[in-house]
Amino acid sequence: MTESPSRSGAFESEVDQRVEAFTESISFDARLFREDIAGSIAHANMLSDQQLISPGERDQIIEGLVNILAELESGEFSFRPELEDIHMNIEQALIDRLGDVGRKLHTGRSRNDQVSTDMRLWIRGCIDRVDGLLAGLQKSFVQLAISEGEVVIPAYTHLQRAQPVLAAHYFLAYCEKLERDRLRLRDCRLRVNQSSLGTAALAGTSLDIDRAHTAKQLGFEGLVENSLDSSSDRDYMLEFVFCLSLISVHLSSWAEDWIIWSTTEFSMIQIPHEFCTGSSIMPQKINPDVLELTRGKAARVIGDLQTLLVLVKGLPMAYNRDLQEDKLPLFDAADTVENCLEIAIPLVAGSRLNRDNIAAGLDRGFLDATTLMEFLIKRGIPQRKAHHAIGELVRQATRQNCRLSDLSLEDFQAFDPSLDASIYDVLGIENALSAFRSLGSTSPKRVASQIGTWRERLEIS
Ligand code: ARG
């Protein structure tokens, strides 16, 4: 029988070729090769320090692994699907080179703890890349807040015009969401960055291994102690893909905003043409496809999370082969979010507000109505009364097809005779905007101080 690291002498026949094709994962787990080799080098060092292999054997193993790594990096390595996965491909390549010395590498280890270790290392690297990309996107939003931030835009609830805000306030709202995404990733990293190595198949081992030794070499902050837990646990991966899902939800809602803003009807933003595509039949079309795909790809990422949740929900303790299927949704979610962030960074940085068009439309929608109501409250009128009265004035202005600021003093005095011309100080969009006060509001002072905070935090000069 041909040699395979996982087919012991217990088998009476070779594997059916159809099973080989059905069970392989090398077509999608080959990308774990760096992590797999790092884990094996740490393991070999530990085995030697624990006198489970000799220092000479350790050196041969590490040299062999380093050479295999070079072959993998250069694309010269030939993968063998009959060896199932990346772990056995690398191990067999080592055995082919070193014979019995290579056959010692797997001492005190199982593919169950090996695969989980590899994925923890891979996710840790990915968390750090995504964090960098999120910071990059925050910087793009802050740059826009600096260059376009003083523009007053209508803010919406129910997609109906609500109140005026500074554009900077809007851009910084996305910085906040992305900051929470970063914090969530940082928290998730704590649980990702725990070593599974040395829990072996599921029960640990009778060999005198040192788990803390490998954990330290691989930069893990601690280890997953209970071997049954470790063999079956994929919580760290689910958490990570949840973090990715929420990032893609944030990106999707941003994309939706800007798709709407870039329509002729809204005409609030110009997306750089490098990030738009055309139509094969309608020559006038300049479409925001990148934004639409960002929205669409969020569905994939959410689907990946769903796949993982369903994958693990009915598994008996401990490792089950179903878990091999975790890699496809994990990699898909990670690749998708990285791609979306990579393209969002320059798209945001290159976008410009259509200042004239936005300004021309601000008088529609009574954006100053709430500030006017608050003016009345400040004069002692109960909120519910003021709310009702301004509603009537809005109705009157709608009938007369004019702004609230176009109504006469008599119109206001009909509601409350004590009102004087100072009421016009809060009417009009600019006045309404500068009336804001509260912490976190769109008050120009508050927003300027927020821009300062973000500049410092993200080290923007
Ligand atoms: N390719 C497998 C996976 O990704 C590795 C672990 C296999 N373990 C086993 N006992 N069959 O999950």
mmCIF file of C-alpha atoms and ligand atoms in Angstrom, residues 25 29 84-85 87 110-112 115 234 319-321 323-324 326-327, ligand 1:
data_model
loop_
_atom_site.group_PDB
_atom_site.id
_atom_site.type_symbol
_atom_site.label_atom_id
_atom_site.label_comp_id
_atom_site.label_asym_id
_atom_site.label_seq_id
_atom_site.Cartn_x
_atom_site.Cartn_y
_atom_site.Cartn_z
ATOM 1 C CA SER A 25 -9.139 19.778 1.616
ATOM 2 C CA ASP A 29 -6.346 24.645 2.994
ATOM 3 C CA GLU A 84 -5.838 15.061 1.851
ATOM 4 C CA ASP A 85 -4.708 18.258 3.444
ATOM 5 C CA HIS A 87 -0.735 19.033 7.151
ATOM 6 C CA SER A 110 -2.706 15.128 16.149
ATOM 7 C CA ARG A 111 -4.049 16.865 13.101
ATOM 8 C CA ASN A 112 -6.925 17.971 15.325
ATOM 9 C CA VAL A 115 -5.371 22.349 12.278
ATOM 10 C CA ARG A 234 -14.430 26.780 16.872
ATOM 11 C CA TYR A 319 -13.468 16.725 16.741
ATOM 12 C CA ASN A 320 -15.658 15.733 13.795
ATOM 13 C CA ARG A 321 -14.664 15.820 10.167
ATOM 14 C CA LEU A 323 -15.075 20.868 10.915
ATOM 15 C CA GLN A 324 -12.935 20.646 7.788
ATOM 16 C CA ASP A 326 -15.104 25.582 8.367
ATOM 17 C CA LYS A 327 -12.291 26.839 6.147
HETATM 18 N N1 ARG B 1 -8.221 18.458 7.149
HETATM 19 C C1 ARG B 1 -8.724 18.265 8.463
HETATM 20 C C2 ARG B 1 -9.536 19.509 8.880
HETATM 21 O O1 ARG B 1 -9.404 20.478 8.239
HETATM 22 C C3 ARG B 1 -7.610 18.094 9.441
HETATM 23 C C4 ARG B 1 -7.959 17.359 10.681
HETATM 24 C C5 ARG B 1 -8.245 15.933 10.362
HETATM 25 N N2 ARG B 1 -8.390 15.132 11.511
HETATM 26 C C6 ARG B 1 -8.890 13.910 11.471
HETATM 27 N N3 ARG B 1 -8.941 13.270 12.579
HETATM 28 N N4 ARG B 1 -9.354 13.391 10.361
HETATM 29 O O2 ARG B 1 -10.296 19.491 9.813
#
